[in-house]
XYZ file of C-alpha atoms in Angstrom:
592
model
C -47.589 167.681 -47.710
C -49.275 169.468 -44.774
C -47.468 171.421 -42.081
C -48.257 168.648 -39.600
C -46.739 165.969 -41.875
C -43.626 168.091 -42.351
C -43.307 168.545 -38.612
C -43.710 164.803 -38.004
C -41.105 164.033 -40.667
C -38.567 166.425 -39.151
C -39.190 164.981 -35.705
C -38.616 161.444 -36.959
C -35.386 162.413 -38.703
C -34.134 164.231 -35.624
C -34.781 161.150 -33.492
C -32.995 158.987 -36.092
C -29.969 161.275 -36.177
C -29.745 161.402 -32.406
C -30.065 157.628 -31.861
C -27.087 155.195 -31.808
C -28.674 153.419 -34.792
C -28.375 156.658 -36.847
C -24.646 156.967 -36.189
C -24.049 153.310 -37.005
C -25.928 153.754 -40.260
C -23.814 156.744 -41.246
C -20.648 154.852 -40.365
C -21.751 151.825 -42.455
C -22.485 153.987 -45.498
C -19.158 155.794 -45.117
C -17.253 152.489 -44.834
C -19.089 151.133 -47.880
C -18.083 154.176 -49.936
C -14.508 153.897 -48.652
C -14.332 150.202 -49.624
C -15.773 151.035 -53.037
C -13.133 153.686 -53.761
C -10.300 151.467 -52.496
C -11.481 148.455 -54.506
C -11.835 150.463 -57.717
C -8.389 152.024 -57.249
C -6.657 148.683 -56.534
C -8.479 146.954 -59.398
C -7.496 149.725 -61.797
C -3.833 149.417 -60.792
C -3.691 145.604 -60.988
C -5.651 145.250 -64.237
C -3.694 148.050 -65.873
C -0.445 146.218 -65.125
C -1.852 142.850 -66.236
C -3.475 144.030 -69.483
C -0.409 146.120 -70.336
C 1.773 143.038 -70.038
C -0.712 141.031 -72.129
C -0.712 143.709 -74.839
C 3.089 143.793 -74.763
C 3.253 140.010 -75.244
C 0.898 140.152 -78.214
C 2.890 143.010 -79.729
C 6.123 141.016 -79.306
C 4.528 138.006 -80.986
C 3.275 140.198 -83.827
C 6.739 141.756 -84.220
C 8.367 138.309 -84.382
C 5.874 137.270 -87.059
C 6.493 140.392 -89.156
C 10.287 140.057 -88.950
C 10.077 136.374 -89.864
C 7.927 137.113 -92.910
C 10.287 139.878 -94.046
C 13.353 137.660 -93.641
C 11.616 134.822 -95.472
C 10.824 137.102 -98.421
C 14.442 138.290 -98.623
C 15.875 134.783 -98.460
C 13.366 133.462 -100.961
C 14.340 136.081 -103.531
C 18.088 135.822 -102.875
C 18.299 132.527 -104.748
C 16.477 133.860 -107.853
C 19.456 135.731 -109.457
C 21.651 132.658 -109.080
C 19.064 130.501 -110.850
C 18.366 133.009 -113.626
C 22.076 133.580 -114.229
C 22.273 129.944 -115.316
C 19.214 130.096 -117.583
C 20.390 128.900 -121.036
C 17.794 131.017 -122.862
C 19.012 134.263 -121.293
C 22.654 133.300 -121.840
C 21.952 132.515 -125.504
C 20.124 135.841 -125.934
C 23.077 137.795 -124.523
C 25.531 135.902 -126.730
C 23.502 136.384 -129.908
C 22.077 139.856 -129.012
C 18.633 138.535 -129.949
C 16.227 139.626 -127.204
C 12.905 139.109 -128.956
C 11.795 136.430 -126.497
C 13.733 137.529 -123.415
C 11.162 139.980 -122.070
C 8.356 137.456 -122.411
C 10.461 134.863 -120.611
C 11.114 137.221 -117.700
C 7.385 138.008 -117.497
C 6.627 134.299 -117.246
C 9.125 134.023 -114.371
C 8.026 137.044 -112.320
C 4.517 135.774 -111.507
C 5.855 132.444 -110.279
C 8.708 134.004 -108.312
C 6.652 136.798 -106.748
C 9.300 139.491 -107.301
C 8.458 143.125 -108.035
C 10.305 143.122 -111.385
C 13.034 141.357 -113.355
C 15.546 143.239 -115.560
C 18.231 141.865 -117.887
C 21.224 144.137 -118.588
C 23.865 143.568 -121.235
C 27.569 144.083 -120.682
C 27.225 147.858 -121.171
C 24.479 148.203 -118.542
C 21.723 148.689 -121.113
C 18.266 147.222 -120.359
C 17.638 144.620 -123.059
C 14.744 142.773 -121.380
C 12.418 143.664 -118.505
C 9.053 142.692 -117.056
C 8.142 146.395 -117.357
C 8.482 147.105 -121.070
C 8.692 150.861 -120.392
C 12.154 150.310 -118.914
C 13.642 148.834 -122.110
C 16.627 150.861 -123.279
C 17.434 152.377 -119.876
C 21.078 152.721 -118.983
C 22.380 151.380 -115.669
C 26.099 151.496 -116.298
C 26.718 153.779 -113.288
C 24.254 152.015 -110.963
C 25.836 150.424 -107.877
C 24.063 147.106 -108.348
C 25.442 146.837 -111.919
C 28.983 147.823 -111.023
C 29.177 145.564 -107.936
C 27.643 142.607 -109.795
C 30.114 142.931 -112.682
C 33.028 142.954 -110.233
C 31.829 140.090 -108.028
C 30.953 136.473 -108.722
C 28.287 136.497 -105.977
C 24.756 137.796 -105.596
C 24.723 141.493 -104.659
C 22.015 143.091 -102.536
C 21.450 146.865 -102.830
C 19.091 149.390 -101.252
C 18.418 152.158 -103.781
C 16.615 155.423 -102.836
C 13.764 156.360 -105.148
C 13.236 159.831 -106.530
C 9.558 159.705 -105.584
C 10.417 158.632 -102.033
C 11.063 155.288 -100.397
C 13.564 152.652 -101.400
C 13.986 149.850 -103.927
C 15.489 146.546 -102.794
C 17.470 144.832 -105.519
C 19.369 141.546 -105.926
C 21.794 141.448 -108.876
C 24.211 138.865 -110.265
C 26.344 138.758 -113.355
C 25.738 136.284 -116.164
C 28.774 134.637 -117.701
C 29.537 131.779 -120.035
C 32.887 130.292 -120.994
C 34.663 132.713 -118.649
C 33.084 135.664 -120.490
C 30.881 138.178 -118.635
C 27.758 138.721 -120.735
C 25.531 140.895 -118.563
C 23.660 141.223 -115.258
C 20.285 139.914 -114.077
C 18.491 142.265 -111.630
C 15.667 141.097 -109.308
C 13.690 143.787 -107.466
C 12.121 142.524 -104.209
C 8.632 143.790 -103.380
C 8.963 144.743 -99.698
C 6.390 147.539 -99.987
C 3.656 144.904 -99.702
C 4.655 144.468 -96.044
C 4.212 148.201 -95.464
C 0.718 147.972 -96.920
C -0.079 144.978 -94.708
C 1.300 146.661 -91.567
C -0.714 149.821 -92.255
C -3.929 147.936 -91.441
C -3.079 147.588 -87.727
C -2.993 150.103 -84.890
C 0.784 149.765 -84.419
C 3.394 151.922 -86.096
C 6.137 149.683 -87.550
C 9.507 150.586 -89.051
C 12.629 148.783 -90.270
C 16.097 150.348 -90.028
C 19.331 149.322 -91.724
C 22.746 148.949 -90.088
C 23.266 152.739 -90.156
C 20.013 153.420 -88.312
C 18.191 154.881 -91.335
C 14.515 153.945 -91.720
C 14.020 152.015 -94.981
C 10.510 150.586 -94.380
C 7.733 152.170 -92.320
C 3.973 152.455 -91.995
C 4.574 156.205 -91.818
C 5.813 157.448 -95.253
C 7.282 160.598 -93.664
C 9.706 158.497 -91.597
C 11.583 156.891 -94.497
C 15.182 158.026 -94.747
C 15.263 159.461 -91.203
C 16.691 158.087 -87.985
C 14.308 156.974 -85.248
C 14.967 159.962 -82.991
C 14.137 162.434 -85.756
C 11.182 160.429 -87.045
C 9.171 160.273 -83.797
C 9.449 164.055 -83.376
C 7.623 164.705 -86.649
C 3.894 165.439 -86.712
C 2.515 163.810 -89.898
C -1.109 164.610 -90.776
C -3.628 161.774 -90.209
C -1.081 159.001 -89.841
C -1.904 155.468 -88.760
C -0.661 156.036 -85.213
C -2.741 159.227 -84.913
C -5.907 157.398 -85.853
C -5.161 154.715 -83.247
C -4.352 156.979 -80.258
C -7.229 157.543 -77.850
C -7.534 159.396 -74.568
C -5.779 157.375 -71.870
C -5.621 157.702 -68.100
C -2.540 158.213 -65.954
C -0.462 155.005 -66.332
C 1.205 154.731 -62.965
C 1.465 150.945 -63.006
C 3.990 150.696 -65.832
C 5.956 153.682 -67.234
C 5.677 154.172 -71.022
C 8.597 153.133 -73.225
C 8.381 156.241 -75.394
C 6.193 159.208 -76.298
C 4.891 159.514 -79.845
C 3.043 162.719 -80.790
C 2.621 163.464 -77.100
C 1.032 160.094 -76.272
C 2.535 157.253 -74.230
C 3.305 154.134 -76.312
C 5.060 150.799 -75.866
C 8.229 150.492 -77.927
C 9.564 147.069 -78.935
C 12.346 146.098 -81.296
C 13.830 142.913 -82.669
C 16.917 142.157 -84.707
C 16.509 140.810 -88.244
C 19.440 138.509 -89.087
C 20.032 140.267 -92.417
C 22.723 142.947 -92.877
C 22.208 144.395 -89.395
C 18.550 145.334 -89.941
C 16.230 145.978 -86.997
C 12.438 146.173 -86.721
C 10.718 148.478 -84.222
C 7.019 148.847 -83.353
C 5.048 151.381 -81.309
C 1.790 150.184 -79.663
C -0.774 152.484 -78.036
C -2.546 151.920 -74.727
C -6.083 152.666 -75.934
C -7.363 149.068 -75.943
C -5.964 148.526 -72.437
C -7.941 151.466 -71.067
C -11.134 150.143 -72.647
C -10.680 146.682 -71.116
C -9.904 148.106 -67.667
C -12.939 150.405 -67.825
C -15.212 147.484 -68.666
C -14.131 145.619 -65.514
C -14.397 148.770 -63.402
C -17.931 149.268 -64.704
C -18.844 145.807 -63.422
C -17.403 146.557 -59.999
C -19.149 149.910 -59.771
C -22.431 148.268 -60.737
C -21.951 145.640 -58.020
C -21.332 148.300 -55.376
C -24.309 150.279 -56.670
C -26.503 147.201 -56.237
C -25.077 146.701 -52.738
C -25.786 150.325 -51.915
C -29.299 149.938 -53.295
C -29.821 146.872 -51.111
C -28.564 148.839 -48.137
C -31.117 151.551 -48.733
C -33.742 148.903 -49.345
C -32.977 147.445 -45.891
C -33.294 150.919 -44.440
C -36.648 151.371 -46.115
C -37.844 148.040 -44.656
C -36.759 149.169 -41.201
C -38.565 152.454 -41.721
C -41.661 150.559 -42.861
C -41.696 148.469 -39.669
C -41.401 151.621 -37.620
C -44.141 153.286 -39.608
C -46.574 150.662 -38.299
C -45.837 152.031 -34.848
C -45.503 155.676 -35.818
C -48.215 156.589 -38.348
C -47.052 160.173 -38.333
C -43.800 159.236 -40.192
C -45.612 158.322 -43.470
C -44.007 161.286 -45.224
C -40.536 159.857 -44.496
C -41.543 156.552 -46.064
C -42.611 158.307 -49.248
C -39.299 160.128 -49.355
C -37.410 156.874 -48.996
C -39.467 155.308 -51.772
C -38.654 158.234 -54.058
C -34.993 157.762 -53.260
C -35.219 154.097 -54.166
C -36.734 155.064 -57.516
C -33.724 157.264 -58.198
C -31.404 154.382 -57.292
C -33.279 152.081 -59.682
C -32.923 154.629 -62.475
C -29.191 154.854 -61.722
C -28.970 151.065 -61.840
C -30.619 151.005 -65.284
C -28.076 153.549 -66.509
C -25.221 151.375 -65.205
C -26.729 148.348 -66.983
C -26.677 150.252 -70.280
C -23.039 151.087 -69.629
C -22.412 147.362 -69.047
C -23.885 146.516 -72.467
C -21.405 148.885 -74.112
C -18.578 147.275 -72.120
C -19.659 143.786 -73.257
C -19.510 144.902 -76.896
C -15.997 146.199 -76.291
C -14.981 142.822 -74.788
C -16.402 141.032 -77.843
C -14.272 143.196 -80.156
C -11.189 142.449 -78.050
C -11.916 138.711 -78.383
C -12.004 139.095 -82.173
C -8.593 140.784 -82.125
C -7.222 137.941 -79.958
C -8.570 135.397 -82.483
C -6.753 137.236 -85.308
C -3.476 137.087 -83.337
C -4.005 133.321 -82.779
C -4.665 132.780 -86.514
C -1.436 134.724 -87.386
C 0.505 132.484 -85.036
C -1.144 129.431 -86.671
C 0.012 130.577 -90.146
C 3.594 130.980 -88.860
C 3.527 127.501 -87.216
C 2.126 125.579 -90.212
C 4.466 127.218 -92.764
C 7.557 126.512 -90.653
C 7.829 122.835 -91.708
C 7.680 123.448 -95.526
C 10.113 126.344 -95.186
C 12.601 124.169 -93.288
C 12.307 121.455 -95.932
C 12.751 124.000 -98.757
C 15.916 125.289 -97.111
C 17.339 121.757 -96.968
C 16.430 121.003 -100.602
C 17.918 124.322 -101.760
C 21.167 123.548 -99.972
C 21.236 120.092 -101.573
C 20.457 121.505 -105.037
C 23.226 124.068 -104.711
C 25.686 121.286 -103.821
C 24.491 119.121 -106.737
C 24.903 121.993 -109.185
C 28.443 122.569 -107.961
C 29.155 118.878 -108.555
C 27.687 119.140 -112.088
C 24.682 116.903 -111.362
C 21.868 119.054 -112.828
C 19.314 116.246 -113.221
C 19.362 115.445 -109.521
C 19.222 119.175 -108.757
C 16.107 119.481 -110.941
C 14.510 116.735 -108.861
C 15.159 118.836 -105.743
C 13.601 121.862 -107.448
C 10.573 119.719 -108.247
C 10.219 118.910 -104.574
C 10.536 122.589 -103.735
C 7.750 123.349 -106.208
C 5.592 120.757 -104.444
C 6.346 122.366 -101.104
C 5.315 125.783 -102.467
C 2.012 124.273 -103.592
C 1.613 122.764 -100.106
C 2.229 126.158 -98.499
C -0.426 127.699 -100.724
C -2.842 124.932 -99.755
C -2.088 125.486 -96.052
C -2.882 129.210 -96.313
C -6.123 128.418 -98.127
C -7.016 125.936 -95.390
C -6.334 128.460 -92.630
C -8.520 131.027 -94.407
C -11.437 128.575 -94.376
C -10.613 127.124 -90.934
C -13.472 128.976 -89.199
C -16.043 127.817 -91.808
C -15.484 124.099 -91.068
C -16.745 123.238 -94.553
C -16.373 119.882 -96.297
C -16.932 121.014 -99.897
C -13.494 119.770 -101.092
C -13.718 116.263 -99.547
C -12.825 113.335 -101.806
C -11.693 109.698 -101.305
C -8.222 109.617 -99.711
C -5.906 106.589 -99.517
C -4.351 106.851 -96.058
C -1.408 104.667 -97.115
C -0.502 107.063 -99.921
C -1.052 110.074 -97.665
C 1.302 108.510 -95.084
C 3.964 107.930 -97.758
C 3.671 111.567 -98.863
C 3.982 112.745 -95.245
C 7.118 110.650 -94.720
C 8.561 112.175 -97.898
C 7.797 115.578 -96.430
C 9.748 114.623 -93.287
C 12.703 113.280 -95.322
C 15.096 116.178 -94.444
C 14.548 115.634 -90.695
C 14.861 111.865 -91.018
C 18.187 112.231 -92.813
C 19.575 114.358 -90.001
C 18.488 111.892 -87.306
C 19.145 108.158 -86.992
C 15.605 107.162 -86.082
C 14.231 103.667 -86.547
C 10.929 103.940 -88.418
C 8.683 100.852 -88.270
C 5.599 100.749 -90.485
C 2.780 98.205 -90.190
C 0.352 98.684 -93.086
C -2.576 96.553 -94.268
C -2.476 94.871 -97.668
C -5.824 96.399 -98.682
C -5.931 100.187 -99.218
C -7.589 102.137 -96.408
C -9.878 104.770 -97.932
C -11.558 107.651 -96.101
C -13.531 110.666 -97.285
C -11.715 113.923 -96.598
C -9.219 116.566 -97.672
C -5.909 114.840 -98.380
C -3.804 117.952 -97.812
C -5.288 118.511 -94.340
C -4.968 114.820 -93.426
C -1.289 114.906 -94.465
C -0.934 118.043 -92.341
C -2.108 116.065 -89.268
C 0.270 113.173 -90.091
C 3.248 115.527 -90.451
C 2.445 117.136 -87.073
C 2.223 113.723 -85.366
C 5.494 112.517 -86.957
C 7.273 115.745 -86.089
C 6.125 115.535 -82.453
C 7.358 111.918 -82.311
C 10.786 112.950 -83.661
C 10.996 115.839 -81.165
C 10.030 113.497 -78.300
C 12.945 111.136 -79.095
C 15.684 113.773 -79.294
C 17.091 112.827 -75.886
C 16.740 109.041 -76.384
C 19.834 106.964 -77.164
C 18.073 104.656 -79.651
C 15.036 106.571 -80.987
C 12.250 104.395 -82.344
C 8.995 105.489 -83.995
C 6.321 102.913 -84.832
C 3.519 103.695 -87.318
C 0.494 101.376 -87.514
C -2.362 101.784 -89.997
C -5.389 99.555 -89.375
C -8.890 99.345 -90.823
C -12.015 98.047 -89.118
C -15.180 99.915 -88.292
C -12.981 103.003 -88.517
C -9.589 103.800 -89.996
C -6.989 104.128 -87.220
C -3.490 105.592 -87.611
C -1.288 105.018 -84.540
C 2.044 106.825 -84.011
C 4.068 105.494 -81.062
C 7.503 106.717 -79.881
C 9.889 105.661 -77.117
C 10.364 109.121 -75.655
C 9.671 110.272 -72.094
C 5.875 110.370 -72.497
C 3.324 113.127 -71.879
C 3.210 114.970 -68.550
C 0.014 117.025 -68.929
C -2.444 115.170 -71.180
C -5.443 117.315 -70.184
C -3.987 120.508 -71.696
C -2.228 118.778 -74.606
C -4.681 119.943 -77.273
C -5.095 123.475 -75.911
C -3.812 126.324 -78.169
C -0.338 127.657 -77.268
C 0.382 124.762 -74.880
C 3.837 123.339 -75.615
C 6.637 121.523 -73.784
C 9.262 122.584 -76.321
C 11.888 125.203 -75.729
C 11.145 128.814 -76.784
C 11.683 129.155 -80.526
C 11.022 125.454 -81.325
C 7.219 125.790 -81.461
C 4.221 127.925 -80.422
C 1.939 125.093 -79.255
C -0.556 125.165 -82.102
C 0.253 121.932 -83.991
C -1.887 119.544 -81.944
C -4.700 122.105 -81.515
C -4.928 122.568 -85.294
C -4.616 118.811 -85.905
C -7.451 118.064 -83.468
C -9.657 120.609 -85.230
C -8.898 119.068 -88.636
C -9.740 115.546 -87.420
C -12.975 116.796 -85.849
C -13.915 118.447 -89.159
C -13.573 115.011 -90.791
C -15.913 113.413 -88.239
C -13.057 111.654 -86.454
C -11.173 111.862 -83.176
C -7.548 112.514 -82.209
C -6.451 111.035 -78.856
C -3.197 110.738 -76.925
C -1.992 108.551 -74.076
C 1.214 107.253 -72.501
C 2.354 103.784 -73.597
C 2.616 100.925 -71.126
C 6.334 100.570 -71.858
C 6.980 104.318 -71.941
C 6.688 106.896 -74.680
C 3.620 108.597 -76.132
C 0.914 107.101 -78.333
C -1.249 109.229 -80.660
C -4.264 107.741 -82.471
C -6.158 109.355 -85.342
C -9.548 107.712 -85.964
C -11.496 108.572 -89.133
C -14.735 107.150 -90.560
C -13.788 104.552 -93.154
C -15.254 104.763 -96.654
C -16.908 101.510 -97.808
C -17.150 100.218 -101.350
C -20.616 101.734 -101.791
C -19.399 105.134 -100.709
C -16.363 104.866 -102.988
C -18.478 104.062 -106.045
C -20.809 106.966 -105.236
C -17.831 109.321 -104.867
C -16.431 108.193 -108.206
């Protein structure tokens, strides 16, 4: 640049600074920067509060799921000692002191029951049979679970500290025959599997007993301590340490607690079992990442606006350059500045790509939370039925009607198989495969679903009307998943008629071009049909459902090439229709 060009450039800039247009330009740039800072600050505050609340809700849902699973495991194993104490083979072995087959029999039980171990003690507290053969011959005469079981005619639950650390959770019950106490059956519950499952998440989880002592925890160093002492410890490379990331100043919502110097959310829930409580600590790292991704978008938008502003200035300078040829140097300077702005924009775009990847990972985590809620929803019905059958079997055994009690146990076994099938279905839910499809008789599937709903039907006086064709209606599909849809539709119909004086449910199965199953009730109808099949949409009270039944059912029907619809009846109530492609005689012969 020559001395003349430099002089012309300085003169042009001086005229620009001294003109009213120059002051207005400075004011516009200053206001734009001020708006940018204010917008980023307000967005950070609002999104921090919103995402923190969203993370808290997910953590509460996860805590409810964990506590429910733990309580289910405890209740499931509590009935085992009572059943084994009546086993005639074990009673005969204790009476005859012949234990050659006792250990093998306990081993055959433990895999089906899912307990950690089974131990049979004689009247002197000596181990005469055990699933772990290394424990044969051990003495337990002074153990609390042996002493309490010998003194009581009920099932005893004990929490026993281990020498190697941690606790053992034991159910025990005495075995007697002809008013003679023969020994004690001991069932050890495997609760450590929950610790292993919890360790795979970013939360720190612990369970305390009625005295406040930690008996289960993702942090091994916490076991045996109280919460106040536990959170002050600094364990090396713990799960919570790996999850904590650098966070900003959280002014929107104050932290619930500080763990290892970092702010965390603390949530607790009561487990209805001997005064136990479950507590979780959740970090804020994911919240900061989500907020930063949105802030990056805003900053990029303001950067583009600022670039456009400078582009407008360059256009104005270009128009003036046609009149003032001497200001060409200023135009080159403005062009160079635009190049720097473009380079800055490219850098912001790269930052945006990283933010989009972070959002994708967050979506995956949300999908895992939804799938966990789906598992809890679908297992609720079999668990409720098992509880009813167990209560009935216990009453039948007290009335000395063992054959009818065995029938109830058979139904419970069927329900366990159904629960296993449901978990396998949920594992393959995202694959939408049809490898296990086979011919299904919808009439038989409907009868099986009504049998599944038998405990609820007994409790309610509901008029069930069935209209079935004389010829079997056959479709190609997965019978277990089709029955799952039928149970959800029947359960929704029963729930819809709770407040009706004379509840009536009508079931119609018809066959034409397609197989159609219609479930009609005389409830109050559907208020919001558009959102009916959306996940987590429910009109039930909190605790009665999570709003996943119809969403899962719609997905199952779609996988079978059918359609699930809902509408309000002309005379009131709701009408659900499941349409599936019917299987003709040619297709049936080919399937066979």
